[in-house]
Every structure is written in C-alpha cells, then in structure tokens.
Amino acid sequence: MELRADRIYAAFLRLTRRLSNRQMMMLLAVVVGALAGLGTYLFEMLLYAIKTGLTNWFPVDSAHFLFLIYPAVGIILATLFVRYIVRDNISEGVTRVLYAMSSRNSRIAAHNCWTSIVGGATTIGFGGSVGPEAPIVLTGAAIGSNISRLVHLNYKHSTLLLCCGAGAALAAIFKAPITGVVFVLEILMLDITAASVIPLLIASITATTIAFTFRGFDPILAVTLAPEDAFELWQIPLFILLGVLCGLMAWYFTSMNARIGDFFKRIDRQYKKWILGGAILGILIFVFPPLYGEGYEGFTSLMHGNEQELFDNSLFYRFRDIDWVVVLFVIATMFFKVIAMASTNAAGGVGGTFAPSLFVGAFTGASLALICNLLFHWEVSIVSFTLVGMAGVMSGVMNAPLTSIFLIAELSNGYGLFIPLMITACISFAVDYYLDPDSIYTKQLRKKGELLTHDKDQSVFVFLKLEDLMETDFLRIKENMTLGDIVHIISTARRNIFPVIDNFGRLLGVVQLDDLREDMFKPQKYGRPISDYMIPPPDKILEHEAIQSVMEKFEDKHTWMLPVVDKQNHYLGFISKSRILNAYREQLVKIQQ
C-alpha cells in the first residue's frame, strides 16, 4: 500500500511540475469535486434501493406492522457494521470533520470514503429518522483528506482540500453549489481568501455537475413559487413571529438531542440501547409515518399543499380531511421528529441532523400557516412558510443563517423569498444563540477546547496540547523531609521550584528556591521540616485541560509556572507560560505555510 502511494505521488509530481501551488489546488479541487459527486450519487442510489424495496409495496390507507420492526433492524445492522467491520466511530459526520481539522491535522481515515455511505444508507433506508447529509459530508471530507495525504500536502492545503470535499458533497446532494461554499465558510469556518474560495467554488461546481449528469436538473425539492406564494409586506409580522418560533424550536432541537444522547450513554449494554431505541422509533413511525427516514417526502407534500399525503400508511388516514386533525398531526410530528432523530443516533444508527432540522423547520412554518388559515381565514401561503421555516430552524440549530438562506433560495429556484428568509433566519439565530451560543455541531468540541473558529488566536491554541507542553524534570520533595535533606538534593537541581508530595504522590504544595536561600547556608536550621517553607501553588492545572483555560489561569494569577495534577490531585508536572507562548508562535507559522 505504501509503495502504491509513493508511485501515485511520483506520478503527481511529474504531471504538476509546471503548475503553481494555486493551479495545483484548482486541479485537485476538480478531482475531489468529481469523486465527492460520485460518492453522493452512490449513496443516494443505495438509499433509494433499500427504502423502495422495504416500503414501496405498503398500502397507503392503513398502517403496516413492519414500521415497528424496520427501524430496530436498521440500527442493529448499522451498529454491527460499525463495530465489527469499520471498528471506528463514523457517527456525527460534521462534528468529526471539525475534530479532524482541529486535532488530527485534517487527517480522516481512508475507510470513511465508503463506510459512511453504507452505514448511513442502512440506517436511513430501514427508517432511521436521521439525515443523509452528515454521512455524505464526512465522505466528501474523507476523499479530500486522503487525496491530500497521497500528494503530501501540508496542513493548510490539506485542510482546504478536506473542506472542498465536504462542500462538494453537500452541493451535490442538494444540487446547490453556492450552499456548499457557504456551508464550508460558515460552519467549517475556513478562512475567506481568494486562495481558498476559488478551489471551493471549483469543487462545488464540479460535484453539482456530476449530480446534474446522473440525476437530472430537477431540484431535490421540486417546488415553484406561484404568484399567490409571493412575499407581501403585511406578512412581515408573521415572519418575525415565525423567526421567534423557529429559534425556540431550534433550542428544543439541540437541547432534546443532548438530553436523549446523555440518557442513552448511561445505558451499559448495547442490546438495551437497541431495544429502547428500536421501540421508541418503531412506535413513533407506526403512529406518524412521515418520521420514516430523512422525511423529504413529508415536507415536499407540505410545500405542494398536499397535507393529506402525510396520512398515508397512518392510523389516522380516515381523518385526513379534518382541518384541526391535520394541524394537530403536523404539530405532533414536528415535536416527535427530534425524539426520533436523537433516539436513532443514540441507539447506534449512522446519520446527521441536517435533514431533521429542515424537517422540523418545514413543519414549524406549515403549522403557523395552517393555524392562521384555520382560525383567521387569512389564506397564508403554506409553501412560503414551509420554505422559510426550514431556513429558520436550520439557522438556529447550526448557527448558520447564511447557509440556510442560500440553501432555501437555491432549492426554491429563485430569490423571491429572500427578504422573509433573511428576517426569519436572523431572528431564529438570535433567539437560539441567546438560549445556547453553541450549535449542535460545536457544543462538545468547545467543551473540550477542540473547536476551530475564525478567531486566529483561539484557533492556534486549539492545536496546542497540555500533555505535549508539560515539563516533568522537577525534583520531587517528600512531605517528611527536612531542610537539610533538601540542601543536598537541590545542589544538582536545574529548577528553582520543587513540588512537595505525600507518600501517595498527591501534591501538597510547592517550595521555591528563593524561600530557602536565607536558611540553606545555616546548618543549625537543617532540622526544620520542609513544611515550614512550603506554600500553596497559585492555582492547579488539570491534565488534558484546554490551553485557553490554562492561559486564563496564568493571566488571572499573574504567574508564569503552575503545577499539573490529575483529578485525584496526583502530581504530574509543571506547565510554563513561556513554553506555551513559544509553542503558539511555532504553530502560527506552521498553519500559515
């Protein structure tokens, strides 16, 4: 394998020896975009084959008992595939891409070029209520990462190629090239420069062209705004209200997802997760069939004004013509979608939150429109409010108003709704950000200090790890020692500070050489216990603590050296502010090369 990689690299050097770095990156962007587009097509074909084969023969006028069984089967198959074949975590695709950028030098394992396709299609095809976008984004990012590894690119160019793959995959699945670019700039937080944006555009356009070639020019959501769907000024208060509702739903989305995930983590056996997750998902889909899979058919029916189609295969099929039943069914489906999505992922399924956020947004917008029409007879456009609601919830869930605005604008084949999209997306983002400043992708990474942002200072600190900078060559002093014992020890010491530990290695305090100088040349005082000279450290650093937090402690305590301990207070070493600053300067040079 290594020999083959060397041959590929040698061939690449021969082909590109006359190209500049920018030209080379443009060429590689075409390759990554084409492969990401093909990967997206394969994913969609596999998903379509599984889903059609399992459900296409169900009668529309009644519920089918297999809805109770399929989701559990899909989760079990996906979990076994991940555990025994992949042997790596392939869930939460976008979060894993962000983690690779911050902590793995933009390296993603080669198996992610195909394993996310199989795991995601299996989960969703059998009814897992998650989205295909996260596995697709991880697949595209893995393609970009591994091509960069084959041609020996540095971190900066590897990150750019990884982002090209992620953006291209998203562009291909939605046939929306601008959305792919904005997604990378806003969510993956790549720097906005000509050197980065042009390869992103090339990769997204290439992937979209591949999608057009194999899947035609019809948008993924075939909806066209009719004259009665056009935006009118009197609707602005309603879109403001929709923005607030979408922000609250986005907060419900992220908080409920986190709570269900934490609940499943406390379950000690995988088979118990299968039983609970399969039962929750199976029952919800049996009662609310639009929850099956990613749910595109559900909000497509809403956008075409065919609310009755939501009742296909449902226990409530015979009530589909009663207006208030339709409203209650839509609202219930909206809330239960989040529970179904979180249960799918927590039980072991492979999928993302992108499509579920669009689903919840569509049903939020449709709910408001249906209520206004039912109670006030205003004839509000369900199509418009469904589309705008999609942008609203997505904006709040992902903290990405621009991505949501451009996605819906591209999906609806025009910019006729641009003003309401901007109003609702921005208000939703503001409401959700007030309630929770982290997106669904960044919450865990920020807690661990592993999140890259557009703030260069903070981003550089993410690359620095405490265990790499900690110094351990300090002489340890036992608590029962005397000054005389210390004098003989420090005669060979290179440091001027010494940790004092007990018999179990726990840190009791520190002794500074300056505090010993006055008495160390007075033999009559050699019998004094070392505790007389010991002082508590200004603060302590926990192992694996983020460097940003360490620097805050240095600034707060006005010191240049702090001890590092574990959670049981066992002494591990010292960390110095000067060493962090030196490493910071070195890392800053590295990522800019």
Coordinates of C-alpha atoms in Angstrom, one line a residue:
M1 CA 0.0 0.0 0.0
E2 CA 2.8 2.4 0.9
L3 CA 4.6 1.6 -2.4
R4 CA 1.4 2.3 -4.3
A5 CA 1.0 5.7 -2.5
D6 CA 4.7 6.6 -3.4
R7 CA 4.0 5.8 -7.1
I8 CA 0.9 8.0 -7.1
Y9 CA 2.9 10.8 -5.5
A10 CA 5.7 10.4 -8.1
A11 CA 3.2 10.5 -10.9
F12 CA 1.5 13.5 -9.4
L13 CA 4.8 15.4 -9.2
R14 CA 5.5 14.6 -12.9
L15 CA 2.1 15.9 -14.0
T16 CA 2.2 19.1 -11.9
R17 CA 5.8 20.1 -12.0
R18 CA 5.0 23.1 -14.2
L19 CA 2.0 24.2 -12.2
S20 CA 2.0 26.8 -9.4
N21 CA 0.5 25.9 -6.0
R22 CA -2.7 27.7 -6.8
Q23 CA -3.1 25.9 -10.1
M24 CA -2.3 22.6 -8.4
M25 CA -5.0 23.2 -5.8
M26 CA -7.5 24.0 -8.5
L27 CA -6.7 20.8 -10.3
L28 CA -7.1 18.8 -7.1
A29 CA -10.4 20.6 -6.4
V30 CA -11.8 19.2 -9.7
V31 CA -10.7 15.7 -8.7
V32 CA -12.1 16.0 -5.2
G33 CA -15.4 17.5 -6.5
A34 CA -15.8 14.7 -9.1
L35 CA -15.2 12.0 -6.6
A36 CA -17.5 13.6 -4.0
G37 CA -20.2 13.9 -6.6
L38 CA -19.9 10.2 -7.5
G39 CA -19.9 9.3 -3.8
T40 CA -23.1 11.2 -3.2
Y41 CA -24.7 9.5 -6.2
L42 CA -23.8 6.1 -4.9
F43 CA -25.2 6.9 -1.5
E44 CA -28.5 8.1 -2.9
M45 CA -28.8 5.1 -5.2
L46 CA -28.2 2.7 -2.3
L47 CA -30.6 4.6 0.0
Y48 CA -33.3 4.6 -2.7
A49 CA -32.9 0.9 -3.4
I50 CA -33.2 0.0 0.3
K51 CA -36.1 2.3 1.1
T52 CA -38.1 1.4 -2.1
G53 CA -37.6 -2.3 -1.6
L54 CA -38.8 -2.2 2.0
T55 CA -41.8 0.2 1.8
N56 CA -42.9 0.8 -1.8
W57 CA -45.5 -2.1 -1.6
F58 CA -47.2 -0.9 1.6
P59 CA -50.9 0.1 1.2
V60 CA -51.4 3.8 1.7
D61 CA -54.7 3.6 3.5
S62 CA -53.5 1.7 6.6
A63 CA -50.6 1.4 8.9
H64 CA -48.2 -1.5 8.5
F65 CA -46.8 -3.6 11.3
L66 CA -43.3 -3.6 9.7
F67 CA -42.9 0.0 10.6
L68 CA -42.5 -1.3 14.2
I69 CA -39.6 -3.6 13.1
Y70 CA -37.7 -2.0 10.3
P71 CA -36.0 0.8 12.4
A72 CA -34.6 -1.6 15.0
V73 CA -33.3 -3.8 12.3
G74 CA -31.5 -0.9 10.6
I75 CA -30.0 0.3 13.8
I76 CA -28.7 -3.2 14.7
L77 CA -27.2 -3.7 11.2
A78 CA -25.5 -0.3 11.3
T79 CA -24.1 -0.9 14.8
L80 CA -22.8 -4.3 13.9
F81 CA -21.3 -2.9 10.7
V82 CA -19.5 -0.1 12.6
R83 CA -18.4 -2.4 15.5
Y84 CA -17.1 -5.4 13.5
I85 CA -16.2 -4.1 10.1
V86 CA -15.4 -0.4 10.4
R87 CA -14.1 -0.5 14.1
D88 CA -14.2 3.3 14.3
N89 CA -16.8 5.9 15.1
I90 CA -18.5 7.2 11.9
S91 CA -21.4 9.0 13.5
E92 CA -21.9 12.8 13.8
G93 CA -20.2 13.4 10.5
V94 CA -19.8 17.2 10.6
T95 CA -18.6 17.1 14.2
R96 CA -15.9 14.6 13.2
V97 CA -14.8 16.8 10.3
L98 CA -14.4 19.7 12.7
Y99 CA -12.5 17.5 15.1
A100 CA -10.2 16.3 12.3
M101 CA -9.4 19.9 11.4
S102 CA -8.6 20.8 15.0
S103 CA -6.9 17.7 16.4
R104 CA -5.8 15.4 13.6
N105 CA -4.0 17.7 11.2
S106 CA -7.1 17.4 8.9
R107 CA -6.5 13.6 8.5
I108 CA -9.6 11.4 8.2
A109 CA -9.3 7.6 8.0
A110 CA -9.5 6.2 4.4
H111 CA -12.4 3.9 5.3
N112 CA -14.6 7.0 5.7
C113 CA -14.6 7.3 1.9
W114 CA -17.2 4.5 1.8
T115 CA -18.2 3.3 5.3
S116 CA -20.4 6.4 6.0
I117 CA -22.2 5.6 2.8
V118 CA -23.0 2.1 3.8
G119 CA -23.8 2.9 7.5
G120 CA -25.9 5.9 6.6
A121 CA -27.9 4.3 3.8
T122 CA -28.6 1.2 6.0
T123 CA -29.8 3.3 8.9
I124 CA -32.0 5.7 6.9
G125 CA -33.3 3.1 4.4
F126 CA -34.7 1.0 7.3
G127 CA -36.4 4.0 8.7
G128 CA -33.8 5.7 10.9
S129 CA -35.1 9.3 11.4
V130 CA -31.9 11.0 10.6
G131 CA -30.4 12.8 7.6
P132 CA -28.0 11.7 4.8
E133 CA -26.1 15.0 4.7
A134 CA -23.7 14.3 7.7
P135 CA -22.5 10.9 6.3
I136 CA -22.2 12.5 2.8
V137 CA -20.2 15.4 4.2
L138 CA -17.9 13.1 6.1
T139 CA -17.4 11.0 2.9
G140 CA -16.5 14.1 0.8
A141 CA -14.2 15.4 3.5
A142 CA -12.5 12.0 3.8
I143 CA -12.0 12.0 0.0
G144 CA -10.3 15.4 0.1
S145 CA -8.2 14.4 3.2
N146 CA -6.9 11.2 1.7
I147 CA -6.1 12.8 -1.7
S148 CA -4.1 15.4 0.2
R149 CA -2.3 12.7 2.0
L150 CA -1.5 10.9 -1.2
V151 CA 0.1 14.0 -2.7
H152 CA 1.9 15.0 0.5
L153 CA 0.2 18.4 1.1
N154 CA 0.9 20.5 4.2
Y155 CA -1.7 21.2 6.9
K156 CA -3.0 24.4 5.2
H157 CA -3.6 22.8 1.8
S158 CA -4.9 19.5 3.4
T159 CA -7.5 21.5 5.3
L160 CA -8.5 23.3 2.1
L161 CA -8.9 20.0 0.2
L162 CA -10.8 18.5 3.1
C163 CA -13.2 21.5 3.0
C164 CA -13.5 21.2 -0.8
G165 CA -14.7 17.6 -0.4
A166 CA -17.2 18.5 2.4
G167 CA -18.6 21.4 0.4
A168 CA -18.7 19.5 -2.8
A169 CA -20.6 16.6 -1.2
L170 CA -23.2 19.0 0.2
A171 CA -23.5 20.8 -3.1
A172 CA -24.1 17.5 -4.9
I173 CA -26.8 16.2 -2.6
F174 CA -28.8 19.4 -2.8
K175 CA -27.6 20.4 -6.3
A176 CA -26.8 23.8 -4.7
P177 CA -23.2 24.9 -5.3
I178 CA -23.4 28.2 -3.5
T179 CA -24.7 26.4 -0.4
G180 CA -21.7 24.1 -0.5
V181 CA -19.3 27.0 -0.4
V182 CA -21.2 29.0 2.2
F183 CA -21.5 25.9 4.4
V184 CA -17.7 25.5 4.5
L185 CA -17.1 29.1 5.2
E186 CA -19.8 29.4 7.9
I187 CA -19.8 26.0 9.6
L188 CA -16.4 24.6 9.0
M189 CA -15.0 28.1 9.4
L190 CA -12.4 28.2 6.7
D191 CA -10.7 31.5 6.1
I192 CA -12.3 33.6 3.4
T193 CA -9.5 34.3 0.9
A194 CA -9.2 34.1 -2.9
A195 CA -6.8 31.1 -2.5
S196 CA -9.5 29.2 -0.5
V197 CA -12.8 30.3 -2.1
I198 CA -11.8 29.6 -5.7
P199 CA -11.0 25.9 -5.1
L200 CA -14.2 25.6 -3.1
L201 CA -16.2 27.0 -5.9
I202 CA -14.5 24.7 -8.4
A203 CA -15.1 21.6 -6.3
S204 CA -18.8 22.5 -5.6
I205 CA -19.5 23.3 -9.3
T206 CA -17.8 20.0 -10.3
A207 CA -19.8 17.9 -7.8
T208 CA -23.0 19.7 -8.8
T209 CA -22.3 19.0 -12.5
I210 CA -21.8 15.3 -11.6
A211 CA -25.2 15.4 -9.8
F212 CA -26.9 17.0 -12.8
T213 CA -25.3 14.4 -15.1
F214 CA -26.6 11.4 -13.2
R215 CA -29.8 12.7 -11.6
G216 CA -31.0 15.4 -13.9
F217 CA -31.6 19.1 -13.3
D218 CA -34.7 18.8 -11.2
P219 CA -34.0 20.2 -7.7
I220 CA -34.2 17.8 -4.7
L221 CA -37.3 19.7 -3.6
A222 CA -39.2 20.3 -6.8
V223 CA -41.2 23.4 -5.8
T224 CA -42.0 26.5 -7.8
L225 CA -43.5 29.6 -6.2
A226 CA -46.8 30.6 -7.7
P227 CA -48.0 34.3 -7.7
E228 CA -50.1 33.7 -4.6
D229 CA -47.0 32.5 -2.8
A230 CA -45.1 35.8 -3.3
F231 CA -43.9 37.8 -0.3
E232 CA -46.2 40.7 0.8
L233 CA -45.3 43.4 3.2
W234 CA -48.3 42.7 5.5
Q235 CA -46.7 39.3 6.2
I236 CA -43.6 40.8 7.9
P237 CA -45.0 40.5 11.5
L238 CA -45.9 36.8 10.7
F239 CA -42.3 36.1 9.5
I240 CA -41.0 37.8 12.7
L241 CA -43.2 35.5 14.8
L242 CA -42.0 32.6 12.7
G243 CA -38.4 33.6 13.4
V244 CA -39.1 33.5 17.2
L245 CA -40.9 30.2 16.9
C246 CA -38.1 28.7 14.8
G247 CA -35.5 29.9 17.4
L248 CA -37.4 28.2 20.2
M249 CA -37.7 25.0 18.1
A250 CA -34.0 25.1 17.4
W251 CA -33.3 25.3 21.1
Y252 CA -35.7 22.5 21.7
F253 CA -34.0 20.5 18.9
T254 CA -30.4 20.9 20.3
S255 CA -31.3 20.5 24.0
M256 CA -33.6 17.5 23.5
N257 CA -30.9 15.9 21.3
A258 CA -28.3 16.3 24.0
R259 CA -30.6 15.0 26.8
I260 CA -31.6 11.9 24.9
G261 CA -27.9 11.3 23.9
D262 CA -26.9 11.6 27.6
F263 CA -29.6 9.3 28.7
F264 CA -28.6 6.6 26.2
K265 CA -24.9 6.9 27.3
R266 CA -25.9 5.9 30.8
I267 CA -27.2 2.6 29.4
D268 CA -24.5 0.0 30.0
R269 CA -25.3 -2.7 27.3
Q270 CA -25.7 -2.2 23.6
Y271 CA -28.6 -4.6 23.3
K272 CA -30.5 -2.5 25.7
K273 CA -29.9 0.6 23.5
W274 CA -31.2 -1.4 20.5
I275 CA -34.3 -2.5 22.3
L276 CA -35.1 1.0 23.7
G277 CA -34.1 2.9 20.6
G278 CA -35.9 0.5 18.3
A279 CA -39.1 0.6 20.4
I280 CA -39.2 4.4 20.5
L281 CA -38.5 4.8 16.8
G282 CA -40.8 1.9 15.7
I283 CA -43.8 3.2 17.7
L284 CA -43.3 6.8 16.6
I285 CA -43.0 5.8 12.9
F286 CA -46.0 3.4 13.2
V287 CA -48.1 6.3 14.6
F288 CA -46.5 9.1 12.5
P289 CA -45.2 7.6 9.2
P290 CA -43.6 10.9 7.9
L291 CA -40.9 10.2 10.5
Y292 CA -39.6 7.3 8.4
G293 CA -36.2 8.1 7.1
E294 CA -35.0 11.6 6.3
G295 CA -38.5 12.8 5.8
Y296 CA -38.1 14.6 2.5
E297 CA -41.4 13.2 1.2
G298 CA -43.2 14.8 4.2
F299 CA -42.2 18.3 3.8
T300 CA -42.4 18.1 0.0
S301 CA -46.1 17.2 0.4
L302 CA -46.5 20.2 2.7
M303 CA -44.8 22.5 0.2
H304 CA -47.2 21.3 -2.6
G305 CA -50.2 21.9 -0.3
N306 CA -50.9 18.2 -0.1
E307 CA -51.2 17.8 3.7
Q308 CA -53.4 14.8 3.3
E309 CA -50.5 12.8 1.9
L310 CA -48.9 13.0 5.4
F311 CA -51.5 10.5 6.5
D312 CA -50.5 7.8 4.0
N313 CA -49.8 4.5 5.9
S314 CA -51.2 6.1 9.0
L315 CA -53.6 5.0 11.7
F316 CA -55.3 8.4 11.1
Y317 CA -55.8 8.0 7.4
R318 CA -59.6 8.3 7.5
F319 CA -59.3 11.6 9.4
R320 CA -57.1 13.3 6.8
D321 CA -59.8 15.7 5.6
I322 CA -60.5 17.2 9.0
D323 CA -58.6 20.5 9.3
W324 CA -57.9 20.6 13.0
V325 CA -56.7 16.9 12.9
V326 CA -54.3 18.0 10.2
V327 CA -53.0 20.8 12.3
L328 CA -52.5 18.6 15.4
F329 CA -50.9 15.8 13.3
V330 CA -48.4 18.3 11.8
I331 CA -47.5 19.8 15.2
A332 CA -47.1 16.4 16.9
T333 CA -44.9 15.2 14.0
M334 CA -42.8 18.3 14.4
F335 CA -42.0 17.6 18.1
F336 CA -41.6 13.9 17.8
K337 CA -39.2 14.2 14.9
V338 CA -36.5 15.4 17.3
I339 CA -37.1 12.5 19.6
A340 CA -37.0 10.0 16.7
M341 CA -33.8 11.5 15.4
A342 CA -32.0 11.6 18.7
S343 CA -33.0 8.0 19.5
T344 CA -31.7 6.8 16.2
N345 CA -28.3 8.3 16.7
A346 CA -28.0 7.4 20.4
A347 CA -29.0 3.8 19.8
G348 CA -26.2 3.3 17.3
G349 CA -27.6 4.5 14.0
V350 CA -25.5 6.5 11.5
G351 CA -26.9 9.8 10.3
G352 CA -27.0 13.5 10.7
T353 CA -29.1 16.4 11.9
F354 CA -29.2 18.4 8.7
A355 CA -32.3 17.0 7.2
P356 CA -34.1 16.7 10.5
S357 CA -33.6 20.4 11.1
L358 CA -35.1 21.1 7.7
F359 CA -38.0 18.8 8.5
V360 CA -38.7 20.4 11.9
G361 CA -38.5 23.9 10.2
A362 CA -40.8 22.9 7.4
F363 CA -43.4 21.6 9.9
T364 CA -43.0 24.7 12.1
G365 CA -43.7 27.0 9.2
A366 CA -46.6 24.9 8.0
S367 CA -48.1 24.8 11.5
L368 CA -48.2 28.6 11.7
A369 CA -49.7 28.9 8.2
L370 CA -52.3 26.2 8.9
I371 CA -53.3 27.8 12.2
C372 CA -53.6 31.3 10.6
N373 CA -55.7 29.9 7.8
L374 CA -57.9 27.8 10.1
L375 CA -58.5 30.4 12.8
F376 CA -58.4 33.7 10.9
H377 CA -59.0 32.7 7.3
W378 CA -56.0 34.7 6.1
E379 CA -55.1 32.4 3.2
V380 CA -51.4 32.4 4.2
S381 CA -49.2 30.5 1.7
I382 CA -48.2 27.2 3.2
V383 CA -45.5 26.8 0.5
S384 CA -43.8 30.1 1.5
F385 CA -44.0 29.5 5.3
T386 CA -42.8 25.9 4.9
L387 CA -39.7 27.1 3.0
V388 CA -38.9 30.0 5.3
G389 CA -39.4 27.8 8.4
M390 CA -36.9 25.3 7.0
A391 CA -34.3 28.1 6.9
G392 CA -35.3 29.4 10.3
V393 CA -34.8 26.2 12.3
M394 CA -31.7 25.2 10.4
S395 CA -30.2 28.7 11.1
G396 CA -30.7 28.2 14.8
V397 CA -29.7 24.6 15.1
M398 CA -26.4 25.1 13.1
N399 CA -25.8 28.8 13.9
A400 CA -25.6 29.2 10.2
P401 CA -28.0 31.8 8.9
L402 CA -26.2 32.4 5.6
T403 CA -26.1 28.7 4.7
S404 CA -29.8 28.3 5.5
I405 CA -30.8 31.4 3.5
F406 CA -28.8 30.4 0.4
L407 CA -29.9 26.7 0.6
I408 CA -33.6 27.5 0.5
A409 CA -33.1 30.2 -2.1
E410 CA -31.4 27.6 -4.4
L411 CA -33.9 24.9 -3.6
S412 CA -36.8 27.1 -4.5
N413 CA -35.3 28.1 -7.8
G414 CA -35.2 31.8 -7.1
Y415 CA -34.8 34.6 -4.6
G416 CA -38.4 35.7 -4.3
L417 CA -38.4 34.8 -0.7
F418 CA -35.1 36.4 0.1
I419 CA -36.4 39.1 2.5
P420 CA -38.6 36.7 4.6
L421 CA -35.7 34.2 4.6
M422 CA -33.4 36.8 6.0
I423 CA -35.8 38.1 8.6
T424 CA -36.7 34.6 9.9
A425 CA -33.2 33.1 9.8
C426 CA -31.6 36.1 11.6
I427 CA -34.3 36.2 14.3
S428 CA -34.1 32.5 14.8
F429 CA -30.3 32.6 15.0
A430 CA -30.5 35.4 17.6
V431 CA -33.1 33.6 19.8
D432 CA -31.3 30.3 19.7
Y433 CA -27.9 32.0 20.3
Y434 CA -29.3 33.8 23.3
L435 CA -30.5 30.5 24.8
D436 CA -27.5 28.4 23.8
P437 CA -24.5 30.0 22.0
D438 CA -23.2 26.7 20.6
S439 CA -24.5 24.9 17.5
I440 CA -25.4 21.2 17.5
Y441 CA -22.0 20.6 15.9
T442 CA -19.8 22.6 18.2
K443 CA -21.1 22.1 21.7
Q444 CA -19.0 19.1 22.6
L445 CA -15.9 20.4 20.8
R446 CA -16.0 23.7 22.5
K447 CA -16.3 22.0 25.9
K448 CA -13.1 20.0 25.1
G449 CA -11.3 23.1 23.7
E450 CA -11.1 21.5 20.3
L451 CA -13.1 23.9 18.2
L452 CA -11.5 26.0 15.4
T453 CA -13.0 29.4 14.8
H454 CA -12.4 32.5 12.7
D455 CA -10.6 33.9 15.7
K456 CA -6.9 33.2 14.8
D457 CA -5.7 33.5 18.4
Q458 CA -8.2 30.9 19.6
S459 CA -7.7 28.6 16.7
V460 CA -3.9 28.4 17.2
F461 CA -4.5 27.5 20.9
V462 CA -6.7 24.6 19.8
F463 CA -3.7 22.9 18.2
L464 CA -1.6 23.1 21.4
K465 CA -2.0 20.1 23.8
L466 CA -1.2 20.3 27.5
E467 CA 0.5 16.9 27.6
D468 CA 2.9 18.0 24.9
L469 CA 4.0 21.1 26.7
M470 CA 4.1 19.8 30.3
E471 CA 7.6 19.6 31.8
T472 CA 8.3 16.7 34.2
D473 CA 12.0 17.2 35.1
F474 CA 11.3 18.7 38.5
L475 CA 12.8 17.1 41.7
R476 CA 10.0 15.9 44.0
I477 CA 10.2 16.6 47.7
K478 CA 8.5 14.2 50.2
E479 CA 6.5 15.9 53.0
N480 CA 8.6 14.3 55.8
M481 CA 11.9 15.8 54.5
T482 CA 13.9 18.5 56.4
L483 CA 15.8 21.5 55.1
G484 CA 19.0 19.5 55.4
D485 CA 17.7 16.8 53.1
I486 CA 16.7 19.4 50.6
V487 CA 20.0 21.2 50.6
H488 CA 21.8 18.0 49.3
I489 CA 19.1 17.5 46.7
I490 CA 18.9 20.9 45.2
S491 CA 22.7 21.2 44.7
T492 CA 22.2 19.3 41.4
A493 CA 18.8 20.8 40.5
R494 CA 18.3 22.9 37.4
R495 CA 15.0 24.3 38.6
N496 CA 14.1 26.9 41.2
I497 CA 10.7 25.4 42.2
F498 CA 10.0 22.0 43.7
P499 CA 6.7 20.1 44.2
V500 CA 6.0 18.7 47.7
I501 CA 4.1 15.3 47.5
D502 CA 2.8 12.8 50.1
N503 CA 3.5 9.1 50.1
F504 CA 0.7 8.6 47.5
G505 CA 2.1 11.1 45.1
R506 CA -0.5 13.7 45.8
L507 CA 0.5 17.4 45.5
L508 CA 0.6 19.2 48.9
G509 CA 2.3 22.4 47.8
V510 CA 5.5 23.9 46.3
V511 CA 8.8 25.1 47.7
Q512 CA 10.7 27.9 45.9
L513 CA 14.4 28.2 46.0
D514 CA 14.2 31.9 46.9
D515 CA 12.4 31.0 50.1
L516 CA 15.3 28.6 51.1
R517 CA 18.2 30.9 50.3
E518 CA 18.3 32.6 53.7
D519 CA 18.5 29.4 55.7
M520 CA 20.2 26.9 53.4
F521 CA 23.7 28.1 54.5
K522 CA 22.8 27.8 58.2
P523 CA 23.5 24.2 59.3
Q524 CA 21.7 24.8 62.7
K525 CA 18.4 25.1 60.8
Y526 CA 18.8 21.9 58.7
G527 CA 16.4 20.1 61.1
R528 CA 13.5 22.3 60.2
P529 CA 10.7 20.4 58.4
I530 CA 10.2 21.4 54.8
S531 CA 6.5 22.2 55.5
D532 CA 7.8 25.4 57.1
Y533 CA 8.9 26.6 53.7
M534 CA 6.1 25.1 51.7
I535 CA 3.5 27.4 50.1
P536 CA 0.3 26.5 48.2
P537 CA 0.5 27.0 44.4
P538 CA -1.3 30.0 42.9
D539 CA -3.6 27.5 41.1
K540 CA -3.6 24.0 39.6
I541 CA -3.9 22.8 36.1
L542 CA -5.9 19.6 35.4
E543 CA -4.5 17.0 33.0
H544 CA -6.0 17.4 29.5
E545 CA -7.2 20.9 30.3
A546 CA -7.6 23.2 27.3
I547 CA -4.7 25.6 26.7
Q548 CA -7.2 28.5 26.5
S549 CA -8.2 27.7 30.1
V550 CA -4.6 27.4 31.2
M551 CA -3.7 30.8 29.8
E552 CA -6.7 32.4 31.6
K553 CA -5.4 31.0 34.9
F554 CA -1.9 32.4 34.2
E555 CA -3.4 35.8 33.5
D556 CA -5.7 35.7 36.5
K557 CA -3.0 34.7 38.9
H558 CA -0.2 36.7 37.4
T559 CA 2.3 33.8 37.5
W560 CA 4.5 32.0 34.9
M561 CA 4.5 28.5 36.3
L562 CA 1.7 26.2 37.5
P563 CA 1.6 22.5 38.6
V564 CA -0.4 19.9 36.7
V565 CA -2.4 17.3 38.6
D566 CA -5.0 14.7 37.8
K567 CA -8.5 14.6 39.2
Q568 CA -7.2 12.8 42.3
N569 CA -4.6 15.6 42.8
H570 CA -1.7 13.4 41.9
Y571 CA 1.3 15.5 40.8
L572 CA 2.2 15.1 37.1
G573 CA 4.5 18.0 36.2
F574 CA 4.6 21.8 35.6
I575 CA 3.4 24.0 32.7
S576 CA 5.1 27.3 32.0
K577 CA 3.5 30.3 30.3
S578 CA 6.7 31.0 28.3
R579 CA 6.7 27.5 26.8
I580 CA 3.0 27.9 25.7
L581 CA 3.9 31.3 24.0
N582 CA 6.8 29.7 22.2
A583 CA 4.7 26.8 21.0
Y584 CA 2.0 29.3 20.0
R585 CA 4.4 31.2 17.7
E586 CA 5.7 28.0 16.1
Q587 CA 2.2 26.7 15.5
L588 CA 1.1 30.0 14.0
V589 CA 3.9 29.8 11.5
K590 CA 3.1 26.2 10.7
I591 CA -0.6 26.7 9.8
Q592 CA 0.2 29.8 7.6
Q593 CA 2.7 28.0 5.5

